[in-house]
Amino acid sequence: MEEFDVDDSEQGLLSGRRSGREFRQVESSSFLNIVIRPLRVVFNILAIPLYPIFSLLRFIFRALRIPLPNFGSFTFSYRPLGPGSSHEARDPKSVAERWVRALEEETGAVCIGRSANRRRERGNGHSVATGVAGPSNLTARGGAWEEGSSGVGEGELKLLPDFFLGGYEEFARTCQKDIKVGCVIIVSEEHDDVAEFKRSTLTDPSLLRVIQENDILVWGGDIRDREAWGASQKLQATTYPFVAFIALQPRRAPASSAPPAPMMTILSRHQGPSIPSTSAPTAAQTLVAHLNEHLLPRVNPFLDKLRAQATERDRERKLREEQDRAFAESARKDAERIEKRRQQERAAAEEKQRAAEAEARAAEEQRKAEEAKKLWEAHRSEWRRWIRRGLVLREPRPGENGRGKTMRVGVRMPDGRRVVRFFGENDSVTSLYAYVDSLFIPPEFGQDVDPATPPGGAWVGESGLSGEMEKSGRTPEKWWGFKLVLAYPRREIPWEADKKIGEIDVLKGGGQVVVEFVADNDGLKGKGKGRSSAEPDDDDDEYHTEESD
């Protein structure tokens, strides 16, 4: 029965080559349609009263776990989808599910995978609903066989193999991809041996155990279905029931050439009746003996080798993936480090540019400040020379009473110089500030070259000075650039327009004043170095007022 010489390249198992035996839809003549259609309508009307009877019988048989007899065309549990059928369901999975459901109803058995679900539902107290067969990829079948094996022995629950729910081509590709032995079962309701084959062979515990233990993938169908009909043509089935085993096998090649890739091969075909059970070609004992003694011992070593190679390839693939992931992670970290370094460099360059721009702005501001300072110093120098000529009064002569009582004022400059000057009580505070201001004029500018009119065409006198201060936007302290402070006790003498010296209490009768630069006026710094504080000097200035005399 072994057919190792038969391969798929010749039988069209997975090839798209058309061998002349492809499925062709049978077209009925118009005469048959005219005759058969009315008869079919009449038959359906007459069969309506029989529907409840057959439904009741089906319910009783299933409740008593008695296999359903073959009622021929009155069995409504399965609607065939033959090559000429116009039924709307064409999906191979739906067709396979419908065929398995009909097989379960006819044999009173359930698929191994679904029996485990039924037992779990019973254990949880849930009702069992009739559904499709077990897992399409035969997953989690070991536990189901252990649970259902005891039921088979006790006669409580008959089991069927888990059928692959899909098309034949998909089934063959799955066997090739998963490196498994495939079992193809094709039946035809037109053959009398099919009913016994379903009840005895497909539910036999020894055959199910061999299928389960060797992880054989099972697919089945009725010849009236498109997928089963196409499979029967490719597998060259001549009678039914039909069982074939397929698996990957090495190609035959010359010894000198490299071994070619394995291909799907028809290992054996079994077709015909299943009775007697010990010698019939499709009997369970015959199939079990063939699998255990001939097919599996010859096929399993090669499949184990393929599985080991696939496992090794999978391990190498995973190793390459891990290496690729590690390389990608290392590349990602390197890219992050490079990007971080670039960001740091960009940040440093931007910070350096900002610092350079800030330095340039500071230099520009300093340059403008120095230019403004020079312009202000030149402007103040012109006013200072005009003030010396226009606002500094001469000292009162002895015996002169027009300017009030004579006062003797000692002035200590920031550079340490001491100067004594006599003023009249009626002289203005402006004359005192004007005299001190004239002491900052460099020696190279003589009094004979002082301007006769105020700079900028300002008014003459204190009114012109006040207008200049207001025009410059500076306070009197900042315009003068210094302030006068009584040495002891420390009292500040502020400048006020039209105020007389005699009206200042701290200067009544004279005294000593200290000149201090204003803090934010650097124009006069450097011209008079020395003490600029108003701390009292313990040394005697050797000057005395008239009252002290």
mmCIF file of N, CA and C in Angstrom, residues 325-375:
data_model
loop_
_atom_site.group_PDB
_atom_site.id
_atom_site.type_symbol
_atom_site.label_atom_id
_atom_site.label_comp_id
_atom_site.label_asym_id
_atom_site.label_seq_id
_atom_site.Cartn_x
_atom_site.Cartn_y
_atom_site.Cartn_z
ATOM 1 N N ARG A 325 18.658 42.900 16.900
ATOM 2 C CA ARG A 325 18.104 43.811 17.909
ATOM 3 C C ARG A 325 19.213 44.453 18.739
ATOM 4 N N ALA A 326 20.225 43.610 19.116
ATOM 5 C CA ALA A 326 21.337 44.175 19.889
ATOM 6 C C ALA A 326 22.094 45.209 19.059
ATOM 7 N N PHE A 327 22.314 44.888 17.766
ATOM 8 C CA PHE A 327 22.998 45.851 16.901
ATOM 9 C C PHE A 327 22.169 47.122 16.742
ATOM 10 N N ALA A 328 20.839 46.922 16.546
ATOM 11 C CA ALA A 328 19.968 48.094 16.411
ATOM 12 C C ALA A 328 19.956 48.911 17.695
ATOM 13 N N GLU A 329 19.940 48.209 18.855
ATOM 14 C CA GLU A 329 19.962 48.943 20.131
ATOM 15 C C GLU A 329 21.272 49.676 20.314
ATOM 16 N N SER A 330 22.389 48.991 19.948
ATOM 17 C CA SER A 330 23.685 49.666 20.043
ATOM 18 C C SER A 330 23.749 50.862 19.093
ATOM 19 N N ALA A 331 23.232 50.662 17.866
ATOM 20 C CA ALA A 331 23.214 51.778 16.914
ATOM 21 C C ALA A 331 22.338 52.919 17.419
ATOM 22 N N ARG A 332 21.201 52.538 18.037
ATOM 23 C CA ARG A 332 20.317 53.578 18.581
ATOM 24 C C ARG A 332 21.012 54.361 19.692
ATOM 25 N N LYS A 333 21.704 53.625 20.598
ATOM 26 C CA LYS A 333 22.414 54.308 21.686
ATOM 27 C C LYS A 333 23.537 55.178 21.133
ATOM 28 N N ASP A 334 24.270 54.649 20.122
ATOM 29 C CA ASP A 334 25.331 55.463 19.515
ATOM 30 C C ASP A 334 24.744 56.719 18.875
ATOM 31 N N ALA A 335 23.610 56.523 18.181
ATOM 32 C CA ALA A 335 22.967 57.688 17.561
ATOM 33 C C ALA A 335 22.513 58.685 18.618
ATOM 34 N N GLU A 336 21.998 58.159 19.747
ATOM 35 C CA GLU A 336 21.578 59.059 20.834
ATOM 36 C C GLU A 336 22.779 59.801 21.409
ATOM 37 N N ARG A 337 23.905 59.057 21.598
ATOM 38 C CA ARG A 337 25.103 59.734 22.119
ATOM 39 C C ARG A 337 25.604 60.799 21.143
ATOM 40 N N ILE A 338 25.614 60.432 19.856
ATOM 41 C CA ILE A 338 26.069 61.404 18.858
ATOM 42 C C ILE A 338 25.145 62.610 18.833
ATOM 43 N N GLU A 339 23.821 62.342 18.869
ATOM 44 C CA GLU A 339 22.863 63.442 18.863
ATOM 45 C C GLU A 339 23.002 64.293 20.123
ATOM 46 N N LYS A 340 23.243 63.629 21.276
ATOM 47 C CA LYS A 340 23.422 64.377 22.519
ATOM 48 C C LYS A 340 24.669 65.247 22.456
ATOM 49 N N ARG A 341 25.756 64.658 21.887
ATOM 50 C CA ARG A 341 26.983 65.435 21.759
ATOM 51 C C ARG A 341 26.777 66.617 20.806
ATOM 52 N N ARG A 342 26.046 66.356 19.721
ATOM 53 C CA ARG A 342 25.764 67.455 18.791
ATOM 54 C C ARG A 342 24.927 68.531 19.467
ATOM 55 N N GLN A 343 23.955 68.111 20.245
ATOM 56 C CA GLN A 343 23.148 69.091 20.962
ATOM 57 C C GLN A 343 23.997 69.895 21.934
ATOM 58 N N GLN A 344 24.902 69.180 22.639
ATOM 59 C CA GLN A 344 25.784 69.896 23.560
ATOM 60 C C GLN A 344 26.685 70.874 22.807
ATOM 61 N N GLU A 345 27.220 70.420 21.672
ATOM 62 C CA GLU A 345 28.063 71.321 20.882
ATOM 63 C C GLU A 345 27.264 72.508 20.370
ATOM 64 N N ARG A 346 26.020 72.226 19.889
ATOM 65 C CA ARG A 346 25.180 73.336 19.428
ATOM 66 C C ARG A 346 24.862 74.288 20.576
ATOM 67 N N ALA A 347 24.562 73.700 21.762
ATOM 68 C CA ALA A 347 24.261 74.551 22.918
ATOM 69 C C ALA A 347 25.488 75.387 23.305
ATOM 70 N N ALA A 348 26.687 74.725 23.282
ATOM 71 C CA ALA A 348 27.901 75.472 23.611
ATOM 72 C C ALA A 348 28.167 76.570 22.585
ATOM 73 N N ALA A 349 27.950 76.228 21.283
ATOM 74 C CA ALA A 349 28.154 77.246 20.250
ATOM 75 C C ALA A 349 27.158 78.395 20.404
ATOM 76 N N GLU A 350 25.887 78.028 20.693
ATOM 77 C CA GLU A 350 24.887 79.081 20.906
ATOM 78 C C GLU A 350 25.222 79.913 22.125
ATOM 79 N N GLU A 351 25.676 79.249 23.201
ATOM 80 C CA GLU A 351 26.057 80.002 24.406
ATOM 81 C C GLU A 351 27.255 80.910 24.126
ATOM 82 N N LYS A 352 28.213 80.365 23.353
ATOM 83 C CA LYS A 352 29.369 81.174 22.995
ATOM 84 C C LYS A 352 28.956 82.362 22.129
ATOM 85 N N GLN A 353 28.032 82.097 21.194
ATOM 86 C CA GLN A 353 27.549 83.187 20.340
ATOM 87 C C GLN A 353 26.796 84.231 21.157
ATOM 88 N N ARG A 354 25.960 83.736 22.101
ATOM 89 C CA ARG A 354 25.249 84.694 22.956
ATOM 90 C C ARG A 354 26.222 85.511 23.795
ATOM 91 N N ALA A 355 27.262 84.808 24.336
ATOM 92 C CA ALA A 355 28.257 85.534 25.138
ATOM 93 C C ALA A 355 28.989 86.573 24.284
ATOM 94 N N ALA A 356 29.329 86.157 23.030
ATOM 95 C CA ALA A 356 30.017 87.108 22.141
ATOM 96 C C ALA A 356 29.108 88.288 21.812
ATOM 97 N N GLU A 357 27.808 87.977 21.546
ATOM 98 C CA GLU A 357 26.868 89.063 21.263
ATOM 99 C C GLU A 357 26.691 89.965 22.477
ATOM 100 N N ALA A 358 26.604 89.353 23.672
ATOM 101 C CA ALA A 358 26.472 90.160 24.886
ATOM 102 C C ALA A 358 27.715 91.010 25.104
ATOM 103 N N GLU A 359 28.889 90.412 24.839
ATOM 104 C CA GLU A 359 30.137 91.170 24.994
ATOM 105 C C GLU A 359 30.198 92.317 23.990
ATOM 106 N N ALA A 360 29.736 92.007 22.756
ATOM 107 C CA ALA A 360 29.735 93.073 21.754
ATOM 108 C C ALA A 360 28.759 94.178 22.136
ATOM 109 N N ARG A 361 27.569 93.764 22.631
ATOM 110 C CA ARG A 361 26.619 94.792 23.077
ATOM 111 C C ARG A 361 27.183 95.600 24.230
ATOM 112 N N ALA A 362 27.850 94.902 25.187
ATOM 113 C CA ALA A 362 28.438 95.620 26.318
ATOM 114 C C ALA A 362 29.529 96.581 25.846
ATOM 115 N N ALA A 363 30.350 96.085 24.884
ATOM 116 C CA ALA A 363 31.403 96.972 24.362
ATOM 117 C C ALA A 363 30.794 98.170 23.635
ATOM 118 N N GLU A 364 29.729 97.897 22.877
ATOM 119 C CA GLU A 364 29.075 98.997 22.173
ATOM 120 C C GLU A 364 28.460 99.983 23.155
ATOM 121 N N GLU A 365 27.799 99.417 24.180
ATOM 122 C CA GLU A 365 27.218 100.311 25.194
ATOM 123 C C GLU A 365 28.306 101.101 25.922
ATOM 124 N N GLN A 366 29.450 100.427 26.201
ATOM 125 C CA GLN A 366 30.534 101.137 26.870
ATOM 126 C C GLN A 366 31.103 102.233 25.977
ATOM 127 N N ARG A 367 31.202 101.868 24.664
ATOM 128 C CA ARG A 367 31.715 102.881 23.742
ATOM 129 C C ARG A 367 30.782 104.090 23.683
ATOM 130 N N LYS A 368 29.451 103.756 23.596
ATOM 131 C CA LYS A 368 28.509 104.860 23.567
ATOM 132 C C LYS A 368 28.535 105.647 24.871
ATOM 133 N N ALA A 369 28.698 104.933 25.980
ATOM 134 C CA ALA A 369 28.763 105.625 27.274
ATOM 135 C C ALA A 369 29.999 106.509 27.353
ATOM 136 N N GLU A 370 31.112 105.980 26.833
ATOM 137 C CA GLU A 370 32.348 106.788 26.858
ATOM 138 C C GLU A 370 32.195 108.009 25.947
ATOM 139 N N GLU A 371 31.551 107.772 24.772
ATOM 140 C CA GLU A 371 31.340 108.923 23.899
ATOM 141 C C GLU A 371 30.431 109.948 24.556
ATOM 142 N N ALA A 372 29.340 109.423 25.182
ATOM 143 C CA ALA A 372 28.435 110.346 25.875
ATOM 144 C C ALA A 372 29.153 111.037 27.025
ATOM 145 N N LYS A 373 30.034 110.269 27.682
ATOM 146 C CA LYS A 373 30.782 110.859 28.804
ATOM 147 C C LYS A 373 31.728 111.958 28.309
ATOM 148 N N LYS A 374 32.375 111.666 27.176
ATOM 149 C CA LYS A 374 33.271 112.690 26.636
ATOM 150 C C LYS A 374 32.496 113.934 26.212
ATOM 151 N N LEU A 375 31.340 113.694 25.555
ATOM 152 C CA LEU A 375 30.528 114.839 25.158
ATOM 153 C C LEU A 375 30.053 115.622 26.372
#
